[in-house]
Tab-separated table of C-alpha atoms and ligand atoms in Angstrom:
chain	number	residue	atom	x	y	z
A	1	MET	CA	-126.565	-92.142	40.252
A	2	ASN	CA	-130.208	-92.140	41.243
A	3	HIS	CA	-131.495	-88.602	42.052
A	4	SER	CA	-133.087	-88.080	45.303
A	5	PRO	CA	-136.848	-88.819	44.866
A	6	THR	CA	-136.993	-85.356	46.872
A	7	SER	CA	-134.776	-82.160	45.652
A	8	GLN	CA	-133.578	-79.812	48.488
A	9	THR	CA	-131.771	-76.434	48.697
A	10	LEU	CA	-128.390	-77.320	51.075
A	11	SER	CA	-125.680	-75.257	51.975
A	12	VAL	CA	-122.020	-76.452	52.448
A	13	ILE	CA	-119.641	-74.145	54.189
A	14	GLY	CA	-116.229	-74.181	54.023
A	15	LEU	CA	-115.530	-75.549	50.039
A	16	GLY	CA	-112.049	-77.545	50.860
A	17	TYR	CA	-111.953	-81.154	50.286
A	18	VAL	CA	-114.790	-82.401	52.085
A	19	GLY	CA	-117.132	-79.405	51.491
A	20	LEU	CA	-116.624	-78.990	48.104
A	21	THR	CA	-116.955	-83.119	47.665
A	22	THR	CA	-120.379	-82.920	49.676
A	23	ALA	CA	-121.365	-79.891	47.439
A	24	VAL	CA	-121.033	-81.500	44.177
A	25	GLY	CA	-121.956	-85.050	45.400
A	26	PHE	CA	-125.445	-83.493	46.744
A	27	ALA	CA	-125.567	-81.636	43.556
A	28	GLU	CA	-125.028	-84.658	41.388
A	29	LEU	CA	-128.189	-86.534	43.053
A	30	GLY	CA	-130.170	-83.952	42.210
A	31	HIS	CA	-130.124	-81.423	45.310
A	32	LYS	CA	-129.447	-77.623	44.669
A	33	VAL	CA	-126.497	-76.381	46.490
A	34	ILE	CA	-124.660	-73.288	47.530
A	35	GLY	CA	-121.120	-73.738	48.742
A	36	VAL	CA	-120.115	-70.730	50.705
A	37	ASP	CA	-116.273	-69.878	51.402
A	38	VAL	CA	-114.445	-67.040	52.859
A	39	ASP	CA	-111.745	-67.545	50.496
A	40	ASP	CA	-112.946	-65.040	47.808
A	41	GLU	CA	-110.484	-66.094	45.189
A	42	LYS	CA	-111.481	-69.572	45.469
A	43	ILE	CA	-114.978	-68.440	44.937
A	44	LYS	CA	-113.910	-66.818	41.901
A	45	ALA	CA	-112.437	-69.941	40.845
A	46	LEU	CA	-115.528	-72.104	41.524
A	47	ASN	CA	-117.948	-69.656	39.534
A	48	ARG	CA	-115.185	-69.893	36.677
A	49	GLY	CA	-116.012	-74.088	36.913
A	50	ILE	CA	-112.282	-74.342	38.006
A	51	SER	CA	-111.686	-76.920	41.237
A	52	PRO	CA	-109.032	-75.449	43.998
A	53	ILE	CA	-108.905	-79.151	44.719
A	54	TYR	CA	-107.192	-81.940	42.130
A	55	GLU	CA	-110.043	-84.989	42.972
A	56	THR	CA	-110.454	-87.458	40.000
A	57	GLY	CA	-113.792	-86.770	38.730
A	58	MET	CA	-113.884	-83.636	40.031
A	59	ASP	CA	-113.876	-81.004	37.528
A	60	GLN	CA	-116.812	-82.807	35.424
A	61	LEU	CA	-118.941	-83.351	37.981
A	62	LEU	CA	-118.537	-79.730	38.401
A	63	ARG	CA	-119.168	-79.041	34.680
A	64	LYS	CA	-122.264	-80.983	34.840
A	65	ASN	CA	-124.219	-80.121	37.821
A	66	ARG	CA	-123.195	-76.044	37.040
A	67	HIS	CA	-127.243	-75.202	36.908
A	68	ARG	CA	-127.606	-76.708	40.700
A	69	LEU	CA	-124.401	-75.210	42.188
A	70	THR	CA	-123.643	-71.790	43.398
A	71	PHE	CA	-120.879	-70.704	44.851
A	72	THR	CA	-120.706	-66.985	47.280
A	73	VAL	CA	-118.982	-65.919	50.020
A	74	ASP	CA	-122.225	-64.835	51.214
A	75	LEU	CA	-123.294	-66.717	54.161
A	76	ASN	CA	-126.127	-65.124	54.885
A	77	GLU	CA	-127.861	-65.778	51.775
A	78	ALA	CA	-126.995	-69.032	51.445
A	79	VAL	CA	-128.284	-69.809	54.658
A	80	ARG	CA	-131.929	-68.184	54.174
A	81	SER	CA	-131.898	-70.007	51.046
A	82	SER	CA	-131.370	-73.336	52.081
A	83	SER	CA	-133.081	-75.673	54.786
A	84	ILE	CA	-130.138	-77.743	55.247
A	85	ILE	CA	-126.601	-76.573	56.121
A	86	PHE	CA	-123.271	-78.853	56.292
A	87	VAL	CA	-120.620	-77.106	57.900
A	88	ALA	CA	-117.196	-78.818	56.504
A	89	VAL	CA	-114.565	-75.779	57.804
A	90	GLY	CA	-111.185	-76.767	59.108
A	91	THR	CA	-110.276	-77.867	62.542
A	92	PRO	CA	-106.820	-77.648	62.409
A	93	THR	CA	-104.161	-78.592	65.352
A	94	LYS	CA	-102.947	-75.968	67.993
A	95	ASP	CA	-100.105	-76.171	69.401
A	96	THR	CA	-101.249	-78.055	72.507
A	97	GLY	CA	-102.689	-81.060	70.413
A	98	GLU	CA	-106.083	-79.486	70.964
A	99	ALA	CA	-108.537	-79.119	67.955
A	100	ASP	CA	-108.303	-75.356	67.050
A	101	LEU	CA	-112.334	-74.294	66.812
A	102	SER	CA	-111.673	-70.981	65.679
A	103	GLN	CA	-113.392	-71.855	61.799
A	104	ILE	CA	-116.209	-73.460	63.431
A	105	ILE	CA	-116.738	-70.703	65.965
A	106	ASP	CA	-117.003	-68.298	63.444
A	107	VAL	CA	-119.318	-70.192	61.388
A	108	ALA	CA	-121.687	-70.943	64.459
A	109	HIS	CA	-121.526	-66.724	65.180
A	110	GLY	CA	-122.817	-66.000	61.494
A	111	LEU	CA	-125.057	-69.077	61.260
A	112	SER	CA	-126.629	-67.647	64.571
A	113	GLU	CA	-127.288	-64.171	62.302
A	114	SER	CA	-128.194	-65.624	59.739
A	115	ILE	CA	-131.094	-68.065	60.489
A	116	ASN	CA	-134.680	-67.050	59.221
A	117	ASN	CA	-136.604	-70.098	59.696
A	118	TYR	CA	-136.046	-73.813	60.841
A	119	LYS	CA	-132.742	-75.452	59.652
A	120	ILE	CA	-130.351	-78.010	60.406
A	121	ILE	CA	-127.341	-77.530	60.842
A	122	VAL	CA	-124.778	-80.801	59.970
A	123	ILE	CA	-121.351	-81.346	61.162
A	124	LYS	CA	-119.026	-82.324	58.816
A	125	SER	CA	-115.911	-81.065	60.491
A	126	THR	CA	-114.250	-83.749	62.520
A	127	VAL	CA	-114.966	-82.003	66.281
A	128	PRO	CA	-114.399	-83.112	69.593
A	129	VAL	CA	-116.544	-84.248	71.983
A	130	GLY	CA	-117.697	-81.151	73.818
A	131	SER	CA	-117.995	-79.120	70.571
A	132	VAL	CA	-121.522	-79.935	69.679
A	133	ASP	CA	-122.227	-77.973	73.009
A	134	LEU	CA	-120.021	-74.884	72.362
A	135	ILE	CA	-122.104	-74.760	68.882
A	136	ARG	CA	-125.311	-75.325	70.630
A	137	ASN	CA	-124.470	-72.152	72.664
A	138	ILE	CA	-123.565	-70.018	70.491
A	139	LEU	CA	-126.706	-70.401	68.245
A	140	SER	CA	-128.486	-70.620	71.359
A	141	GLN	CA	-127.966	-67.196	72.305
A	142	LYS	CA	-130.300	-66.175	69.610
A	143	ARG	CA	-131.825	-68.721	68.295
A	144	LYS	CA	-133.828	-71.902	69.857
A	145	GLU	CA	-133.069	-75.362	69.711
A	146	GLY	CA	-136.231	-77.592	68.168
A	147	LYS	CA	-137.662	-74.146	66.830
A	148	ASP	CA	-135.317	-72.799	64.933
A	149	PHE	CA	-132.585	-75.429	64.549
A	150	ASP	CA	-131.347	-78.827	65.147
A	151	LEU	CA	-127.798	-79.903	65.316
A	152	VAL	CA	-126.863	-82.911	63.461
A	153	VAL	CA	-123.131	-84.541	63.799
A	154	ASN	CA	-122.089	-86.395	60.115
A	155	PRO	CA	-118.324	-87.210	60.188
A	156	GLU	CA	-116.665	-87.781	57.033
A	157	PHE	CA	-114.444	-90.573	56.002
A	158	LEU	CA	-113.268	-89.890	52.682
A	159	ARG	CA	-110.015	-90.116	51.533
A	160	GLU	CA	-108.108	-87.507	49.575
A	161	GLY	CA	-107.624	-88.738	45.945
A	162	ASN	CA	-110.880	-90.865	46.168
A	163	ALA	CA	-113.043	-88.162	47.689
A	164	ILE	CA	-115.537	-88.584	44.889
A	165	HIS	CA	-115.559	-92.124	44.829
A	166	ASP	CA	-115.799	-92.077	48.512
A	167	PHE	CA	-119.033	-89.396	48.722
A	168	PHE	CA	-120.724	-92.102	46.225
A	169	LYS	CA	-119.621	-95.154	47.853
A	170	PRO	CA	-119.127	-94.832	51.145
A	171	SER	CA	-118.220	-97.867	53.066
A	172	ARG	CA	-121.105	-96.747	55.724
A	173	VAL	CA	-122.887	-92.973	56.550
A	174	VAL	CA	-122.795	-91.828	60.091
A	175	ILE	CA	-125.439	-89.768	61.677
A	176	GLY	CA	-124.900	-88.307	65.357
A	177	ALA	CA	-128.419	-86.797	66.474
A	178	ASP	CA	-130.118	-86.364	69.840
A	179	ASN	CA	-133.375	-85.034	67.643
A	180	LYS	CA	-134.299	-88.123	65.595
A	181	GLN	CA	-136.371	-86.463	62.891
A	182	ALA	CA	-133.724	-84.598	61.946
A	183	ALA	CA	-131.535	-87.360	62.098
A	184	GLN	CA	-133.945	-88.773	59.447
A	185	VAL	CA	-134.055	-85.727	57.526
A	186	VAL	CA	-130.552	-86.199	56.746
A	187	ALA	CA	-130.547	-89.787	56.809
A	188	GLN	CA	-132.799	-89.501	53.367
A	189	LEU	CA	-130.099	-87.109	51.769
A	190	TYR	CA	-127.940	-90.524	51.864
A	191	LYS	CA	-130.454	-92.792	50.547
A	192	PRO	CA	-129.744	-92.784	47.432
A	193	LEU	CA	-126.203	-94.458	48.225
A	194	SER	CA	-127.620	-97.662	49.494
A	195	THR	CA	-124.839	-97.933	52.070
A	196	PRO	CA	-125.375	-98.828	56.013
A	197	ILE	CA	-126.733	-95.568	58.082
A	198	LEU	CA	-125.620	-95.786	61.637
A	199	ILE	CA	-127.938	-93.203	63.620
A	200	THR	CA	-126.159	-92.766	66.916
A	201	PRO	CA	-126.120	-90.273	69.805
A	202	PRO	CA	-123.535	-86.885	68.762
A	203	ILE	CA	-120.552	-88.086	70.801
A	204	ASP	CA	-120.902	-91.477	69.639
A	205	ALA	CA	-120.499	-90.101	66.180
A	206	GLN	CA	-117.730	-88.341	67.135
A	207	MET	CA	-115.563	-90.962	68.824
A	208	ILE	CA	-116.220	-93.443	65.627
A	209	LYS	CA	-114.759	-90.662	63.678
A	210	TYR	CA	-111.528	-90.244	66.252
A	211	ALA	CA	-111.329	-94.075	66.521
A	212	ALA	CA	-111.478	-94.388	63.015
A	213	ASN	CA	-108.435	-92.405	61.952
A	214	ALA	CA	-106.625	-93.714	65.467
A	215	PHE	CA	-107.014	-97.146	64.452
A	216	LEU	CA	-105.667	-96.611	60.650
A	217	ALA	CA	-102.711	-94.976	62.324
A	218	SER	CA	-102.144	-97.631	64.467
A	219	ARG	CA	-102.107	-99.960	61.756
A	220	ILE	CA	-99.370	-97.683	59.675
A	221	SER	CA	-97.274	-97.561	62.622
A	222	PHE	CA	-98.219	-101.131	63.687
A	223	ILE	CA	-96.623	-102.126	60.059
A	224	ASN	CA	-93.948	-100.104	60.057
A	225	GLU	CA	-92.570	-101.453	63.667
A	226	ILE	CA	-92.893	-104.475	61.866
A	227	ALA	CA	-91.008	-103.666	58.699
A	228	THR	CA	-88.139	-102.331	60.987
A	229	ILE	CA	-87.816	-105.543	62.837
A	230	SER	CA	-87.676	-107.455	59.411
A	231	GLU	CA	-85.666	-105.355	57.728
A	232	ARG	CA	-82.727	-106.302	61.494
A	233	VAL	CA	-83.543	-110.257	60.794
A	234	GLY	CA	-83.891	-110.213	57.257
A	235	ALA	CA	-87.582	-111.067	56.381
A	236	ASP	CA	-89.434	-109.054	53.542
A	237	ILE	CA	-91.844	-107.561	54.653
A	238	LYS	CA	-93.956	-107.787	51.459
A	239	ASN	CA	-94.252	-111.531	52.089
A	240	VAL	CA	-94.941	-110.731	55.721
A	241	ILE	CA	-97.788	-108.497	54.611
A	242	LYS	CA	-99.032	-111.149	52.091
A	243	GLY	CA	-99.054	-113.913	55.171
A	244	LEU	CA	-101.307	-111.542	56.824
A	245	SER	CA	-103.240	-110.465	54.293
A	246	TYR	CA	-105.296	-113.903	54.146
A	247	ASP	CA	-106.176	-113.452	57.755
A	248	PRO	CA	-109.774	-111.922	57.448
A	249	ARG	CA	-109.444	-111.065	61.161
A	250	LEU	CA	-106.381	-108.553	59.851
A	251	GLY	CA	-106.509	-107.777	55.926
A	252	ASP	CA	-104.114	-105.866	54.224
A	253	GLY	CA	-105.866	-102.042	54.473
A	254	TYR	CA	-103.277	-99.571	55.927
A	255	LEU	CA	-100.657	-102.405	56.203
A	256	SER	CA	-98.038	-100.420	53.810
A	257	PRO	CA	-94.851	-99.403	55.501
A	258	GLY	CA	-93.723	-96.355	54.374
A	259	ILE	CA	-92.310	-92.736	55.351
A	260	GLY	CA	-95.261	-92.450	58.063
A	261	PHE	CA	-98.329	-91.049	57.676
A	262	GLY	CA	-99.332	-87.645	57.330
A	263	GLY	CA	-101.821	-85.103	55.551
A	264	PRO	CA	-104.638	-83.231	57.158
A	265	CYS	CA	-106.091	-85.666	59.215
A	266	LEU	CA	-104.396	-88.734	60.676
A	267	THR	CA	-101.808	-86.838	63.222
A	268	LYS	CA	-104.379	-83.981	63.802
A	269	ASP	CA	-106.940	-86.399	64.871
A	270	LEU	CA	-105.046	-88.821	66.944
A	271	LYS	CA	-103.416	-85.464	68.484
A	272	ALA	CA	-107.266	-84.389	69.720
A	273	LEU	CA	-108.119	-87.506	70.732
A	274	ILE	CA	-105.306	-87.772	73.007
A	275	HIS	CA	-105.795	-83.950	73.936
A	276	MET	CA	-109.436	-85.429	74.500
A	277	ALA	CA	-108.537	-87.977	76.578
A	278	GLN	CA	-106.228	-86.358	78.672
A	279	SER	CA	-108.635	-83.602	79.914
A	280	TYR	CA	-111.400	-86.289	80.674
A	281	ASP	CA	-108.310	-87.413	83.112
A	282	TYR	CA	-106.868	-90.445	80.939
A	283	GLU	CA	-103.706	-90.758	80.155
A	284	PRO	CA	-104.175	-92.815	76.321
A	285	ARG	CA	-100.381	-93.912	76.602
A	286	PHE	CA	-100.959	-96.522	73.212
A	287	LEU	CA	-101.981	-93.539	71.202
A	288	LYS	CA	-99.470	-91.170	72.034
A	289	SER	CA	-96.975	-94.211	71.327
A	290	ILE	CA	-98.390	-93.962	67.792
A	291	LEU	CA	-97.683	-90.926	67.508
A	292	GLU	CA	-94.262	-91.700	68.933
A	293	ARG	CA	-93.728	-94.513	66.471
A	294	ASN	CA	-94.414	-92.144	63.311
A	295	GLU	CA	-91.828	-89.424	64.331
A	296	GLU	CA	-89.762	-92.135	64.376
A	297	GLN	CA	-90.116	-93.551	60.971
A	298	ILE	CA	-89.723	-90.074	59.348
A	299	GLN	CA	-86.024	-89.748	61.239
A	300	SER	CA	-85.495	-93.555	60.472
A	301	ILE	CA	-85.643	-92.288	56.638
A	302	VAL	CA	-83.331	-89.867	56.908
A	303	TRP	CA	-80.933	-91.708	59.185
A	304	LYS	CA	-81.237	-94.207	56.379
A	305	VAL	CA	-80.595	-91.897	53.462
A	306	LYS	CA	-77.405	-90.345	55.599
A	307	LYS	CA	-75.729	-93.909	56.219
A	308	ALA	CA	-76.167	-94.645	52.347
A	309	LEU	CA	-74.198	-91.629	51.803
A	310	GLY	CA	-71.138	-92.548	54.294
A	311	GLY	CA	-72.770	-90.598	57.183
A	312	ILE	CA	-72.703	-87.428	55.508
A	313	LEU	CA	-75.343	-85.434	53.990
A	314	TYR	CA	-73.800	-81.844	53.757
A	315	GLY	CA	-72.791	-81.296	50.000
A	316	LYS	CA	-74.730	-83.879	48.761
A	317	THR	CA	-77.458	-83.648	45.823
A	318	ILE	CA	-80.526	-86.179	46.411
A	319	GLY	CA	-83.260	-86.408	43.953
A	320	VAL	CA	-86.712	-86.628	46.026
A	321	LEU	CA	-89.567	-88.289	44.035
A	322	GLY	CA	-92.869	-87.356	45.344
A	323	LEU	CA	-93.386	-84.135	47.916
A	324	SER	CA	-97.463	-84.911	48.561
A	325	PHE	CA	-98.586	-86.099	51.512
A	326	LYS	CA	-99.781	-89.528	49.589
A	327	PRO	CA	-100.002	-90.275	45.737
A	328	GLY	CA	-103.274	-88.783	44.256
A	329	THR	CA	-103.669	-85.624	45.525
A	330	LYS	CA	-101.391	-82.505	45.673
A	331	ASP	CA	-101.854	-81.683	48.956
A	332	ILE	CA	-99.156	-81.104	50.514
A	333	ARG	CA	-100.152	-80.602	54.216
A	334	ASN	CA	-98.147	-82.254	57.579
A	335	SER	CA	-96.551	-84.263	54.464
A	336	PRO	CA	-94.073	-86.453	55.433
A	337	ALA	CA	-92.127	-86.100	52.532
A	338	VAL	CA	-91.747	-82.844	52.782
A	339	ARG	CA	-90.902	-82.951	56.472
A	340	ILE	CA	-88.101	-85.305	55.201
A	341	VAL	CA	-86.715	-83.050	52.402
A	342	LYS	CA	-86.876	-80.355	55.157
A	343	LEU	CA	-84.529	-82.539	57.631
A	344	LEU	CA	-82.417	-83.559	54.865
A	345	LYS	CA	-81.492	-79.648	53.738
A	346	GLN	CA	-80.735	-78.924	57.064
A	347	GLY	CA	-78.108	-81.606	57.165
A	348	GLY	CA	-76.685	-79.739	54.251
A	349	ALA	CA	-78.030	-81.628	51.289
A	350	LEU	CA	-78.523	-80.088	48.066
A	351	ILE	CA	-82.090	-80.958	46.748
A	352	LYS	CA	-83.891	-81.622	43.395
A	353	ALA	CA	-87.313	-82.492	43.621
A	354	TYR	CA	-90.257	-83.587	41.262
A	355	ASP	CA	-94.194	-84.751	41.941
A	356	PRO	CA	-96.583	-85.067	39.406
A	357	MET	CA	-99.251	-82.747	41.092
A	358	ALA	CA	-97.682	-80.945	43.816
A	359	MET	CA	-94.859	-78.659	43.410
A	360	ASP	CA	-96.586	-75.109	43.062
A	361	GLU	CA	-97.668	-76.284	46.496
A	362	ALA	CA	-94.357	-77.272	47.990
A	363	LYS	CA	-92.825	-74.068	46.570
A	364	THR	CA	-94.654	-72.169	48.924
A	365	ILE	CA	-93.445	-74.046	51.884
A	366	LEU	CA	-90.120	-75.160	50.894
A	367	PRO	CA	-88.836	-72.471	48.466
A	368	ASP	CA	-85.396	-72.923	48.381
A	369	ILE	CA	-84.658	-76.290	46.816
A	370	GLU	CA	-84.487	-76.933	43.185
A	371	TYR	CA	-87.813	-78.160	41.215
A	372	CYS	CA	-87.323	-79.933	38.054
A	373	ALA	CA	-90.548	-80.146	35.238
A	374	THR	CA	-89.287	-84.372	34.911
A	375	PRO	CA	-87.332	-86.695	36.629
A	376	TYR	CA	-85.181	-87.103	33.568
A	377	GLU	CA	-83.854	-83.373	34.441
A	378	PHE	CA	-82.318	-84.871	37.885
A	379	LYS	CA	-78.380	-84.467	37.346
A	380	ASP	CA	-75.210	-85.313	39.445
A	381	LEU	CA	-77.302	-86.965	42.179
A	382	ASP	CA	-75.624	-89.033	44.560
A	383	LEU	CA	-78.949	-90.546	45.723
A	384	LEU	CA	-82.207	-91.255	44.465
A	385	LEU	CA	-85.279	-90.814	47.371
A	386	LEU	CA	-88.597	-92.181	46.606
A	387	LEU	CA	-91.014	-90.792	48.947
A	388	VAL	CA	-94.716	-91.280	47.615
A	389	GLY	CA	-95.846	-93.996	45.564
A	390	TRP	CA	-97.587	-91.979	42.564
A	391	GLU	CA	-98.047	-94.677	39.872
A	392	GLU	CA	-96.174	-92.959	37.598
A	393	PHE	CA	-92.622	-93.483	39.240
A	394	LYS	CA	-93.366	-96.962	38.679
A	395	GLN	CA	-92.952	-96.753	35.080
A	396	LEU	CA	-90.135	-93.958	34.994
A	397	ASP	CA	-87.172	-95.196	32.940
A	398	TYR	CA	-84.693	-95.999	35.542
A	399	ARG	CA	-81.796	-96.804	33.095
A	400	ARG	CA	-82.405	-93.167	32.057
A	401	LEU	CA	-82.225	-91.472	35.519
A	402	LYS	CA	-79.249	-93.699	36.356
A	403	LYS	CA	-77.204	-91.450	33.860
A	404	GLY	CA	-78.101	-88.596	35.705
A	405	MET	CA	-76.579	-90.076	39.290
A	406	SER	CA	-73.177	-90.085	40.108
A	407	THR	CA	-73.926	-92.964	42.349
A	408	PRO	CA	-76.720	-94.821	41.720
A	409	ILE	CA	-78.130	-95.260	44.915
A	410	ILE	CA	-81.742	-95.750	45.514
A	411	ILE	CA	-83.777	-95.312	48.714
A	412	ASP	CA	-87.344	-96.681	48.141
A	413	GLY	CA	-89.308	-95.157	50.765
A	414	VAL	CA	-92.191	-96.632	50.239
A	415	ASN	CA	-91.219	-100.221	48.333
A	416	LEU	CA	-92.733	-99.067	44.692
A	417	LEU	CA	-89.733	-100.409	42.886
A	418	GLU	CA	-89.061	-104.445	42.925
A	419	PRO	CA	-85.639	-104.195	44.316
A	420	ARG	CA	-84.286	-107.518	41.601
A	421	VAL	CA	-85.139	-105.306	38.866
A	422	MET	CA	-83.168	-102.195	40.170
A	423	LYS	CA	-80.365	-104.346	41.720
A	424	GLU	CA	-80.580	-105.507	38.091
A	425	LEU	CA	-80.234	-102.436	36.983
A	426	GLY	CA	-77.147	-101.838	38.610
A	427	PHE	CA	-78.394	-99.730	41.541
A	428	THR	CA	-77.823	-99.994	44.997
A	429	TYR	CA	-81.558	-100.746	45.966
A	430	SER	CA	-82.730	-100.151	50.136
A	431	GLY	CA	-86.587	-100.240	50.466
A	432	VAL	CA	-88.683	-100.297	53.807
A	433	GLY	CA	-88.402	-103.711	55.466
A	434	ARG	CA	-87.052	-105.793	52.806
B	1	LIG	N1	-109.125	-83.784	54.306
B	1	LIG	C1	-109.730	-84.865	54.191
B	1	LIG	O1	-109.257	-85.946	53.960
B	1	LIG	C2	-110.990	-85.152	55.540
B	1	LIG	C3	-111.451	-86.063	55.692
B	1	LIG	C4	-112.403	-85.983	56.447
B	1	LIG	C5	-112.400	-85.515	57.760
B	1	LIG	N2	-111.863	-84.270	57.480
B	1	LIG	C6	-112.724	-83.443	58.282
B	1	LIG	O2	-113.311	-82.212	57.655
B	1	LIG	C7	-113.008	-80.716	58.022
B	1	LIG	C8	-112.393	-80.163	56.699
B	1	LIG	O3	-111.398	-80.863	56.321
B	1	LIG	P1	-110.703	-79.959	54.731
B	1	LIG	O4	-109.887	-80.933	54.404
B	1	LIG	O5	-111.926	-80.148	53.589
B	1	LIG	O6	-110.381	-78.343	55.376
B	1	LIG	P2	-109.663	-77.430	54.028
B	1	LIG	O7	-108.635	-76.418	55.322
B	1	LIG	O8	-109.163	-78.307	52.948
B	1	LIG	O9	-110.908	-76.568	53.971
B	1	LIG	C9	-111.774	-75.734	54.502
B	1	LIG	C10	-112.462	-74.999	53.978
B	1	LIG	O10	-112.760	-73.933	54.727
B	1	LIG	C11	-112.991	-72.654	54.691
B	1	LIG	N3	-113.507	-71.444	55.682
B	1	LIG	C12	-112.798	-71.237	57.053
B	1	LIG	N4	-113.377	-70.609	57.634
B	1	LIG	C13	-114.049	-70.632	57.233
B	1	LIG	C14	-115.887	-69.515	57.462
B	1	LIG	N5	-115.880	-68.747	58.487
B	1	LIG	N6	-116.212	-69.668	56.492
B	1	LIG	C15	-116.548	-69.865	55.289
B	1	LIG	N7	-115.554	-71.172	54.845
B	1	LIG	C16	-114.667	-70.899	55.533
B	1	LIG	C17	-111.300	-72.368	54.419
B	1	LIG	O11	-111.231	-71.233	53.364
B	1	LIG	C18	-111.212	-73.684	53.227
B	1	LIG	O12	-111.345	-73.580	51.890
B	1	LIG	C19	-111.692	-81.022	58.858
B	1	LIG	O13	-112.700	-80.931	60.223
B	1	LIG	C20	-111.257	-82.470	58.613
B	1	LIG	O14	-110.649	-83.172	59.951
B	1	LIG	C21	-111.169	-84.105	56.097
């Protein structure tokens, strides 16, 4: 990787998926990076070289750039030592759907206390329109914009499970700033990545991020709708998608039918965008229908399981493959798989579950199901339910798994398996839209 021509000292506040990737990525580009988090355990682990999140390549980059990385809970010290400060704290959803800005507000107060000379403050967290003014107002109580600080918005588009790859090979970098010089300084940081850099007013940069996630979510809800219709009329959604994908206007990205979208971003950002539109007196019916369709999808998987079990969940034993919100991550935030397991349990089913990575996380919110060290420990199953498209689930010995089943029924919620092969093995197989 090419190093940046001029090395800087940067701070990154909030070391979750986005913050830690940003910290490690800029360290690899040759900058000194101070990572700050309020979570003492996380900082201790990072200082021992242990990543609190799983991302391919993260551990190696942490080790390789150890000399350029410092991790601390001391925001004041970090801010004083750096000229550019990235803010990557969480912006979860409130009950109203509105973005909860409390972490950002805390950071803004901390920054306002700590700023000792001119800083560029870069908001990487996904924040709704109006938040930049909120942060500006907090900072401006004690500091002067232009002299003590400038604000830049730099939304993040990384995909969990591909975070390191996406840092070094982003499809684009979007920088929103009123101050062109500050925007250029941030643009320089990304120059070694040789990617299009779009500089816009802050509000446009924020809308780009929300529109991107709303569009991705809409594609998932769209293809789930088409899959449901395909299933009813007897078409195979895999062929339908193939036929769509040749059309350059359509492509095939985010056109996989499944159990619905989840994770820390799509639902949250869609809700925030809906809330934002409503607060500007617009009722975004299309966006609301994307969310509603997603809820339907989750319910429809539960319904499918129930139907396959003769209409009764009570007392049935279901083996669940996959709990994370998608393959390649141990993140279970807003995982549709977890939601489905909860609904099955509410119906009285007994759950045995396996996930390659997310079982420790799942135990914190699903304490009363049985976790198995491998799927071959599943015993006396009435049904096997595949909920996450982990590659390793393709390689399982299904003949062996069948031995642990009282009735050989597979519901493949992510169309990972080959229906013909499963039928040849003697399973009653059902996917989504086929
Ligand atoms: N996760 C993703 O895939 C993704 C992708 C693009 C954008 N985003 C956006 O990026 C932001 C961060 O997301 P994430 O998934 O990395 O969040 P996260 O919850 O994984 O991490 C947030 C971190 O901030 C820390 N924190 C909270 N308050 C703090 C404070 N006052 N000072 C210092 N640290 C503090 C938390 O301890 C936590 O480690 C969100 O706005 C999210 O919407 C996330």
